[in-house]
Coordinates of C-alpha atoms in Angstrom, one line a residue:
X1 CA -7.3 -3.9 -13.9
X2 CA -5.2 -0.7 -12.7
X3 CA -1.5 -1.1 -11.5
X4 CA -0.5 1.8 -9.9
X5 CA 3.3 3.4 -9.1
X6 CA 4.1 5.4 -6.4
X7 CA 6.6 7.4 -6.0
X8 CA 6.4 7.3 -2.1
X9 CA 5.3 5.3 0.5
X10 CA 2.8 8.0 2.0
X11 CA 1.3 8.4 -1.3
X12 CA 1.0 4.7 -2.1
X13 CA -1.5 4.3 1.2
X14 CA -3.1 7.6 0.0
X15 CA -4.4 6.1 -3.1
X16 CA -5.0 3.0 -2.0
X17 CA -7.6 3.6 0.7
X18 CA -9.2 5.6 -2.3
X19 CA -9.2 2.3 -4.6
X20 CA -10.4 0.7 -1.7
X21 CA -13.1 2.8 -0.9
X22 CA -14.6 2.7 -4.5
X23 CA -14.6 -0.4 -4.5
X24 CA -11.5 -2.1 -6.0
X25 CA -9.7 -4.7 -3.5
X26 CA -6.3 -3.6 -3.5
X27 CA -2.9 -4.8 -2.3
X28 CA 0.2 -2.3 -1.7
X29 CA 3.5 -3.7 -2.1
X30 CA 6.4 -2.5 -0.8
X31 CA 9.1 -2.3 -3.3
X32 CA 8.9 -4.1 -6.7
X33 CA 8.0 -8.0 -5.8
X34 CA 10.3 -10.5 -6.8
X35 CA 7.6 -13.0 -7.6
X36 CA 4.2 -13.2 -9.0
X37 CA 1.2 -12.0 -6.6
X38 CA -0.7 -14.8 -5.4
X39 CA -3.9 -13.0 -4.0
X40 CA -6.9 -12.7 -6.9
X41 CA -7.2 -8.6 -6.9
X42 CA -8.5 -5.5 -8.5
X43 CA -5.6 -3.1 -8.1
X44 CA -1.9 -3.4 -7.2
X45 CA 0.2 -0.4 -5.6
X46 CA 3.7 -0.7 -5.5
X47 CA 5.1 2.0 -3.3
X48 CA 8.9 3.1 -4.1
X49 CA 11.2 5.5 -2.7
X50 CA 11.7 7.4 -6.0
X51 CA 10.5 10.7 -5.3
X52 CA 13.8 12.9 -4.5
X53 CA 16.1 10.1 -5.6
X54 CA 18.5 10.8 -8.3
X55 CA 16.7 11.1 -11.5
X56 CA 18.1 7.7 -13.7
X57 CA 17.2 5.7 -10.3
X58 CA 13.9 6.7 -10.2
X59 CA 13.6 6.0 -13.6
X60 CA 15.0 2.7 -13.4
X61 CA 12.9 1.8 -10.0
X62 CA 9.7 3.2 -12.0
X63 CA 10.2 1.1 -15.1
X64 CA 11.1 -1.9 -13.0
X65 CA 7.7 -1.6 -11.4
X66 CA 5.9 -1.2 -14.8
X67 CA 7.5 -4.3 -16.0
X68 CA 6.1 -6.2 -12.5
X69 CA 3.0 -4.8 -13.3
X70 CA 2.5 -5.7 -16.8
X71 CA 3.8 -9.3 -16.2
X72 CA 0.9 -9.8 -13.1
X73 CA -2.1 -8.9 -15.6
X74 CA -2.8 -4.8 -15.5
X75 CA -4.1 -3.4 -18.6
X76 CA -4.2 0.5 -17.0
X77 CA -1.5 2.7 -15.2
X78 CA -1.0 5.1 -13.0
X79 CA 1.8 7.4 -12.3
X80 CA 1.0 8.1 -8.4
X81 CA 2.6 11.6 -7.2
X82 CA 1.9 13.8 -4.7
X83 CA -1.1 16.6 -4.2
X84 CA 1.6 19.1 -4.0
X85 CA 3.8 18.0 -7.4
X86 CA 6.4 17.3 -4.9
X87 CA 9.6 17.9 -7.6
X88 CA 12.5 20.3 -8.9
X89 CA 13.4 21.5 -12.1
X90 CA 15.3 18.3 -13.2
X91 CA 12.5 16.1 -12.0
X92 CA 11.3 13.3 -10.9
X93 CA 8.3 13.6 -12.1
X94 CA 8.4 14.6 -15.7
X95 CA 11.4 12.6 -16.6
X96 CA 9.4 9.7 -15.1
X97 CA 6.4 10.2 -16.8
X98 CA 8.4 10.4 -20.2
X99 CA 10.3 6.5 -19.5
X100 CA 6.7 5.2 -18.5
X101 CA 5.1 6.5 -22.0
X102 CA 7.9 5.5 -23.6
X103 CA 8.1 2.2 -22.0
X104 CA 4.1 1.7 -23.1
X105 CA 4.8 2.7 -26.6
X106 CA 2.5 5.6 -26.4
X107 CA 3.2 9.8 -26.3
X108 CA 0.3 11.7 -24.6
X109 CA -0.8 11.7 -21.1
X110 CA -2.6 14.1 -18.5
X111 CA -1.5 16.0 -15.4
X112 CA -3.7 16.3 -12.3
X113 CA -2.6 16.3 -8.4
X114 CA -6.1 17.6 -7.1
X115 CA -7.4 16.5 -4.1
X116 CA -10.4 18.7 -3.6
X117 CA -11.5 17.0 -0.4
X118 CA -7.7 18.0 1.0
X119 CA -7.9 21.3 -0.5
X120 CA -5.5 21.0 -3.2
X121 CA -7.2 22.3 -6.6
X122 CA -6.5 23.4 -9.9
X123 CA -7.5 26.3 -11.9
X124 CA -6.2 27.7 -15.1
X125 CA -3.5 24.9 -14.3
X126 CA -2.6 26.9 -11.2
X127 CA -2.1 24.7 -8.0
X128 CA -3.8 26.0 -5.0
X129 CA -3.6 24.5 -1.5
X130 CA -6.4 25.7 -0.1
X131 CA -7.1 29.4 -1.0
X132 CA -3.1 30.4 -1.5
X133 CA -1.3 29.4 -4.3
X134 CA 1.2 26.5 -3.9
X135 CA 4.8 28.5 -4.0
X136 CA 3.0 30.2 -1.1
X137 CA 1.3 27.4 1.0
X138 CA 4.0 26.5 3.3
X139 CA 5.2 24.0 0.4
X140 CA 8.1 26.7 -0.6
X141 CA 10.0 26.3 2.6
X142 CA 10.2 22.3 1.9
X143 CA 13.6 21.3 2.9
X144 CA 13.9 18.5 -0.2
X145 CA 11.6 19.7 -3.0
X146 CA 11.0 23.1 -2.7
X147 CA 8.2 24.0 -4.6
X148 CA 8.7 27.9 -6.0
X149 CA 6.2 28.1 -8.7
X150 CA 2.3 27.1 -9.0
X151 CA 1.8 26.7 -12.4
X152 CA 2.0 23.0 -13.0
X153 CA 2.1 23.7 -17.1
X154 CA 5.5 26.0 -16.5
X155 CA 7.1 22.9 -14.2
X156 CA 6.4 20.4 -16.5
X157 CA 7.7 22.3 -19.2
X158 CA 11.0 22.5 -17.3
X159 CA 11.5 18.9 -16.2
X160 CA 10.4 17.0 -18.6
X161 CA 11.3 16.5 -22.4
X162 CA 8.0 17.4 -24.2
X163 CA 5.3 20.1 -24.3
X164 CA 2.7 20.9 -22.5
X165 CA -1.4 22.3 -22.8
X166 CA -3.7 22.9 -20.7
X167 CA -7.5 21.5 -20.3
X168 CA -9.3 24.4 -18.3
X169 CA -12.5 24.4 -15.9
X170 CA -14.2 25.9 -18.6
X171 CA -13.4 22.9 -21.0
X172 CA -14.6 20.1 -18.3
X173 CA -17.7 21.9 -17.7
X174 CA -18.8 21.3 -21.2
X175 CA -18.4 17.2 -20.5
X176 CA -16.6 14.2 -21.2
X177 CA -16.4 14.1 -25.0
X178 CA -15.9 18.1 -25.1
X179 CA -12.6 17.2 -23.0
X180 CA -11.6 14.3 -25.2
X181 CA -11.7 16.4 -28.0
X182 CA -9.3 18.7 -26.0
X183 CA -7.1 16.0 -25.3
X184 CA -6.9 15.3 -29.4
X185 CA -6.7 19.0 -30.2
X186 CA -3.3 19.0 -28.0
X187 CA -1.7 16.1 -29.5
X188 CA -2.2 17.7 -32.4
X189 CA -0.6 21.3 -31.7
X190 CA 2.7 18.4 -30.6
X191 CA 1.5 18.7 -26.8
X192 CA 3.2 15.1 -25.0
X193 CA 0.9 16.0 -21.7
X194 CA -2.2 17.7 -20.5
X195 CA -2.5 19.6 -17.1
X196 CA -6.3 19.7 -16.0
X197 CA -7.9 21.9 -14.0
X198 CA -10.2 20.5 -11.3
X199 CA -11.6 22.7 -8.4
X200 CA -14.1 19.8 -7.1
X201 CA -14.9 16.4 -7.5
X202 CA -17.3 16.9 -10.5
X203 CA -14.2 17.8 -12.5
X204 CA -12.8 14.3 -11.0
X205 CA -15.6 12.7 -12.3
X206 CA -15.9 13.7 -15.6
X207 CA -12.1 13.5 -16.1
X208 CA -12.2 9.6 -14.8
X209 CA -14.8 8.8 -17.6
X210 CA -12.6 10.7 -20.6
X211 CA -9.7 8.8 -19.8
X212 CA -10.8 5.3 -19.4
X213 CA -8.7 4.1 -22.7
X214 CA -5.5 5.9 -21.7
X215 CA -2.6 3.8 -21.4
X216 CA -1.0 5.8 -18.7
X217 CA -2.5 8.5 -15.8
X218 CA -0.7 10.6 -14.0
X219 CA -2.1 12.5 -11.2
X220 CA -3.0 12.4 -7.6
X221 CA -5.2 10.1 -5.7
X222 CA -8.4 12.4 -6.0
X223 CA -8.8 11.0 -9.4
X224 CA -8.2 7.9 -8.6
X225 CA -10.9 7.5 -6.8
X226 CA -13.5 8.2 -9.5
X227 CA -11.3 5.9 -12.1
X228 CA -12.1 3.6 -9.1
X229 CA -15.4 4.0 -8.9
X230 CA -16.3 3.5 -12.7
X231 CA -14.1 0.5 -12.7
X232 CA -15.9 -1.1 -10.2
X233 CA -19.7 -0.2 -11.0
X234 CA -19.8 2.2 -7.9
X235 CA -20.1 -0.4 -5.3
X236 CA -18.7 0.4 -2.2
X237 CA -15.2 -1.2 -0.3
X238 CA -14.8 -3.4 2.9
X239 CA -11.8 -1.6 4.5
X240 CA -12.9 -2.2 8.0
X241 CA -9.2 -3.5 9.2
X242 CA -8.4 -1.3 12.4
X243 CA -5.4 -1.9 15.2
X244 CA -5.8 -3.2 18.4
X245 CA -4.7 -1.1 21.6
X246 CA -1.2 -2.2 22.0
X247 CA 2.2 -0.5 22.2
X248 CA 2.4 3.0 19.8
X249 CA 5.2 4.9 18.7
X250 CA 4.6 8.0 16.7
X251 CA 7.7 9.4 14.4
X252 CA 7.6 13.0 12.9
X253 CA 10.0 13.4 10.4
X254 CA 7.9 16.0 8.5
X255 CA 8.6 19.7 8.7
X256 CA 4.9 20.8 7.0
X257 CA 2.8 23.6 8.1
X258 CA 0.0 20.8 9.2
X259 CA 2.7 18.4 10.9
X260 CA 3.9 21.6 13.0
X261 CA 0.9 22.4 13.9
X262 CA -0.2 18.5 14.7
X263 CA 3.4 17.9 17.0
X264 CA 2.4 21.0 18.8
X265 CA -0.7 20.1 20.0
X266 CA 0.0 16.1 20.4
X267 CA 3.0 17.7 22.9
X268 CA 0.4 19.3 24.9
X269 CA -0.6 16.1 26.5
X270 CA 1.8 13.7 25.6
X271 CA 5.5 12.4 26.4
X272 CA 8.0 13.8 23.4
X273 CA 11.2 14.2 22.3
X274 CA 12.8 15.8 19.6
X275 CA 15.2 14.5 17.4
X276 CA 19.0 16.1 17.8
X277 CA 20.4 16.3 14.1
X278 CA 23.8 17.2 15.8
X279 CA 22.9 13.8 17.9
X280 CA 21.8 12.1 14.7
X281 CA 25.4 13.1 12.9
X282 CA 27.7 12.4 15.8
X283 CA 26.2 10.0 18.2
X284 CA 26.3 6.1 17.5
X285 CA 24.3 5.4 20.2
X286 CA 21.6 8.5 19.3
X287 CA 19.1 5.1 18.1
X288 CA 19.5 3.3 21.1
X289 CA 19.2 5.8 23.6
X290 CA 15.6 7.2 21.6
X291 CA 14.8 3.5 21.7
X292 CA 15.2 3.0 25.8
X293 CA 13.4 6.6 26.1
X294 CA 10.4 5.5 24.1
X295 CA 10.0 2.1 26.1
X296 CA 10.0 4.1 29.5
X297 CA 7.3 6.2 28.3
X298 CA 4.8 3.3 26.5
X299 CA 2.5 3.2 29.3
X300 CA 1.1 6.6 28.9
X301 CA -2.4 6.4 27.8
X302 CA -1.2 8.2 24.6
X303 CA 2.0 7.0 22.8
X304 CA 5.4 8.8 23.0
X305 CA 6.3 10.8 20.3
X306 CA 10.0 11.1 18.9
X307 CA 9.9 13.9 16.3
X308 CA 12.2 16.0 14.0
X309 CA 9.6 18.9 13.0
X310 CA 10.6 22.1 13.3
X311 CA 9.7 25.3 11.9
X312 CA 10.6 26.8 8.3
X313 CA 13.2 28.9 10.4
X314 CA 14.8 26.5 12.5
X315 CA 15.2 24.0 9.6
X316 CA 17.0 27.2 7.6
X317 CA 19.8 27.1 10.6
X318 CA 19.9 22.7 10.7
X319 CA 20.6 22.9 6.8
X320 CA 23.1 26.0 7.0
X321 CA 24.7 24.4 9.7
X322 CA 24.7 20.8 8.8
X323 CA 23.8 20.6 5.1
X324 CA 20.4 19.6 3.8
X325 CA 21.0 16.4 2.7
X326 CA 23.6 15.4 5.5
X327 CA 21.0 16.8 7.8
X328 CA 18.0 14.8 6.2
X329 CA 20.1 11.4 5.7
X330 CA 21.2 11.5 9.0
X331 CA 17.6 12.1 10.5
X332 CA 16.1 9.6 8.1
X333 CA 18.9 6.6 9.4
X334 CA 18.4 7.6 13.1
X335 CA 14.0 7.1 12.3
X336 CA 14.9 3.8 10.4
X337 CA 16.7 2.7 13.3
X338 CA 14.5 3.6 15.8
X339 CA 12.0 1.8 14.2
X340 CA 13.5 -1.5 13.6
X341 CA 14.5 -1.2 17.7
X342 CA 11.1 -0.8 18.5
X343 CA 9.2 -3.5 16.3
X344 CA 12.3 -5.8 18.4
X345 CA 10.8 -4.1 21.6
X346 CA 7.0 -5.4 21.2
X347 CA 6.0 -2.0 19.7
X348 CA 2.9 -3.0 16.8
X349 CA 1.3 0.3 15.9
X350 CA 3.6 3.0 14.0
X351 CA 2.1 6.2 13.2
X352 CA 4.3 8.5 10.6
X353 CA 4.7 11.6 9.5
X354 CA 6.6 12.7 6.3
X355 CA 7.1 10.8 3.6
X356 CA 10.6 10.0 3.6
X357 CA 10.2 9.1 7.3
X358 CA 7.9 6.9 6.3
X359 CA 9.5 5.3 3.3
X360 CA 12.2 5.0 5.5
X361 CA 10.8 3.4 7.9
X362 CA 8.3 0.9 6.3
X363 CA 12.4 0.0 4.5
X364 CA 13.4 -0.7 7.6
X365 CA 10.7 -2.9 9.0
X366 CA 11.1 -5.3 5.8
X367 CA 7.0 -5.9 4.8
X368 CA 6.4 -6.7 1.7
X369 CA 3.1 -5.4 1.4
X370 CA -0.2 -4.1 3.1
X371 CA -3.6 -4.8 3.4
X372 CA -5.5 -1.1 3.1
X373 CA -7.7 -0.9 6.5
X374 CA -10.0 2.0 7.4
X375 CA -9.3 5.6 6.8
X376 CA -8.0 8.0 9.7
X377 CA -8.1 11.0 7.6
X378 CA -8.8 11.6 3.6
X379 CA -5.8 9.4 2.0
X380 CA -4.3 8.4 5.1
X381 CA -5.9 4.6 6.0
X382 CA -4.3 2.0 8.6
X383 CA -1.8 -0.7 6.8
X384 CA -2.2 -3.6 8.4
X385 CA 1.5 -5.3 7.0
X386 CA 0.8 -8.9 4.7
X387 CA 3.4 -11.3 6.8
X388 CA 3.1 -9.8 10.2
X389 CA 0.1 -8.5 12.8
X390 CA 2.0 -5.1 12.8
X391 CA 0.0 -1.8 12.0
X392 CA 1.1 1.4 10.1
X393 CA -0.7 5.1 10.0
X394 CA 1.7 6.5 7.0
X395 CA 0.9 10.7 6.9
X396 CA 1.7 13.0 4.2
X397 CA 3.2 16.1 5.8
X398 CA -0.1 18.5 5.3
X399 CA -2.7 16.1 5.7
X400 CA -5.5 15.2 8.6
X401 CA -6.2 17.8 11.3
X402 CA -4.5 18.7 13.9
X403 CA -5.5 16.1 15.8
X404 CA -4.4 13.8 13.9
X405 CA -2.0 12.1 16.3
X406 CA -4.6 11.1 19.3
X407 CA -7.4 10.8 16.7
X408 CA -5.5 7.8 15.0
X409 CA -5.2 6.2 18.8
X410 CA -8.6 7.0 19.8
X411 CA -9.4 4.5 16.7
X412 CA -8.1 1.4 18.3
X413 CA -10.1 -1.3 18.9

């Protein structure tokens, strides 16, 4: 019934332990398929790498996924994109959203990243995470997709080629036809997309029933779930797939104000080491010598942990010293490495952090899918890999506690 297309890897196990969850049995692929699916399902989510790409390949990798989607039977879409509008001026995510309309003949869509239950809300089209605007959440100091403004009607306005309204609290209060009306008022005044506000999940709700004949969503996976949940009647989801105890890695690649505060505290009590970027750039044996450390250190009751966070500060002085996206490619080939080093070494449970580490890594590894197991944190579930008994916690930077590290173990079975 829904296909959706996300434009990360963390983002594609976000919304799909939300499908799950409401019901939907859903398979996440990684990368576009080159053949038909064979499993009888209710969702597909193809996860890309298409978030900070250069703009015509993400276009290209998101139309390529439409196309797969359309050819294995999904009538519905959804444009999958972080809680945080994760994007720059040029894009990706409006000049994305205008190839997929395009691509599915039509011209109006809506615009909402909310996820209420992870504190990201949206109010007079204002993105909040949690009670401080986005340009001042932490978000503006990210080292790819620095996010300087909060008003999601003014960045879509630069970055993508049409206009843009707004549907406000006050109009989804009034209910589900009052907001479809809204939606045809805009396309009238010429509007191409729709942000809408939603400060809790009742928003969510009536927003999932007034867009049940649209073509194309965009949003987050906080609407999802409710699209979810009226697609399947409201039964619940069997997504009781957990790891067994068995050699863990965690990788931090993220520099978010959660993940900093979740290395700092998983550091207290157990083995780490951080990621040299000067190591990273210079050393062709950087992989291999993370890889022998990591192996010494897997009989700790808790795993090792090889990270790259720093602090907004510190990553200032890598990127004036190194460059940003020398610095980021560097780190991001030393993690992939690492990774494909370890799965050799017996290593079965990989916990991520960062979405590019963890695109990066799930690259690496070669699956070409997931089966969506139980949830660690809100949108963060275990992947148990299709073709393989290997295990995957993928984490957006900012989400779960700060716990989340020894949490995720302490769910082993």
């Amino acid at each position: 019934m829904l296909g959706v297309i996300a434009d990360d890897f963390t983002g594609a196990s976000d919304i799909a332990s939300f499908l799950v969850e409401n019901g939907l049995k859903t398979v996440q692929m990684n990368g576009v398929p080159d053949c038909a699916l064979q499993s009888q399902v209710d969702a597909i989510v193809i996860s890309l790498k298409s978030r900070s790409n250069p703009v015509e390949e993400a276009i290209a990798q998101s139309l390529q996924a439409l196309a797969w989607l359309q050819q294995n039977g999904c009538k519905q879409f959804y444009f999958k994109y972080c809680s945080t509008f994760d994007s720059t001026e040029k894009g990706n995510i409006g000049p994305v959203t205008d190839a997929l309309l395009d691509a599915l003949q039509d011209d109006f869509t809506m615009i909402c990243p909310a996820l209420p239950v992870n504190g990201r809300t949206i109010f007079n089209g204002y993105l909040f995470v949690g009670n401080v605007l986005l340009n001042e959440s932490g978000m503006q100091n990210h080292p790819i997709t620095p996010m300087k403004d909060a008003n999601l009607v003014r960045l879509m306005d630069k970055q993508a080629r049409g206009k843009t309204g707004l549907v406000s609290y006050a109009d989804l209060m009034k209910g589900c036809e009052f907001v479809k009306s809204r939606f045809a008022e805009l396309k009238q005044q010429g509007c191409r997309y729709a942000v809408v506000d939603s400060v809790d999940n009742s928003q969510l709700a009536v927003l999932a029933e007034a867009i049940a004949d649209f073509k194309l969503v965009t949003g987050g996976s906080g609407l999802a779930a409710y699209m979810a949940a009226r697609l399947s009647g409201g039964k619940q989801g069997d997504n009781a797939l957990l790891p067994s105890k068995a050699k863990t890695v965690v990788l931090s690649g993220s520099c978010s104000v959660m993940t900093n505060k979740q290395v700092a505290k998983y550091a207290e009590k157990a083995p780490h080491f951080y990621l040299d970027v000067a190591q990273s750039i210079s050393n062709p044996a950087y992989a291999d010598e993370l890889a022998q450390w990591v192996i010494t250190n897997l009989h700790h009751a808790l795993a090792p942990m090889v990270y790259a966070t720093v602090s907004p500060e510190k990553l200032k002085q890598i990127q004036a010293e190194f460059g940003a996206d020398k610095a980021s490619h560097a780190i991001e080939n030393t993690f992939a490495q690492l990774a494909q080093k370890l799965k050799a070494a017996g290593v079965v449970n990989f916990i991520t952090a960062g979405g590019e580490t963890s695109s990066i890594v799930v690259q690496q590894l070669g699956f070409t899918g997931f089966y969506i197991g139980k949830q660690i944190a809100p949108g963060v579930p275990w992947l148990k890999a299709l073709d393989d008994n290997i295990f995957l916690a993928l984490k957006s930077g900012n989400f779960g506690t700060e716990d989340f590290f020894a949490f995720a173990q302490g769910m082993f079975v």
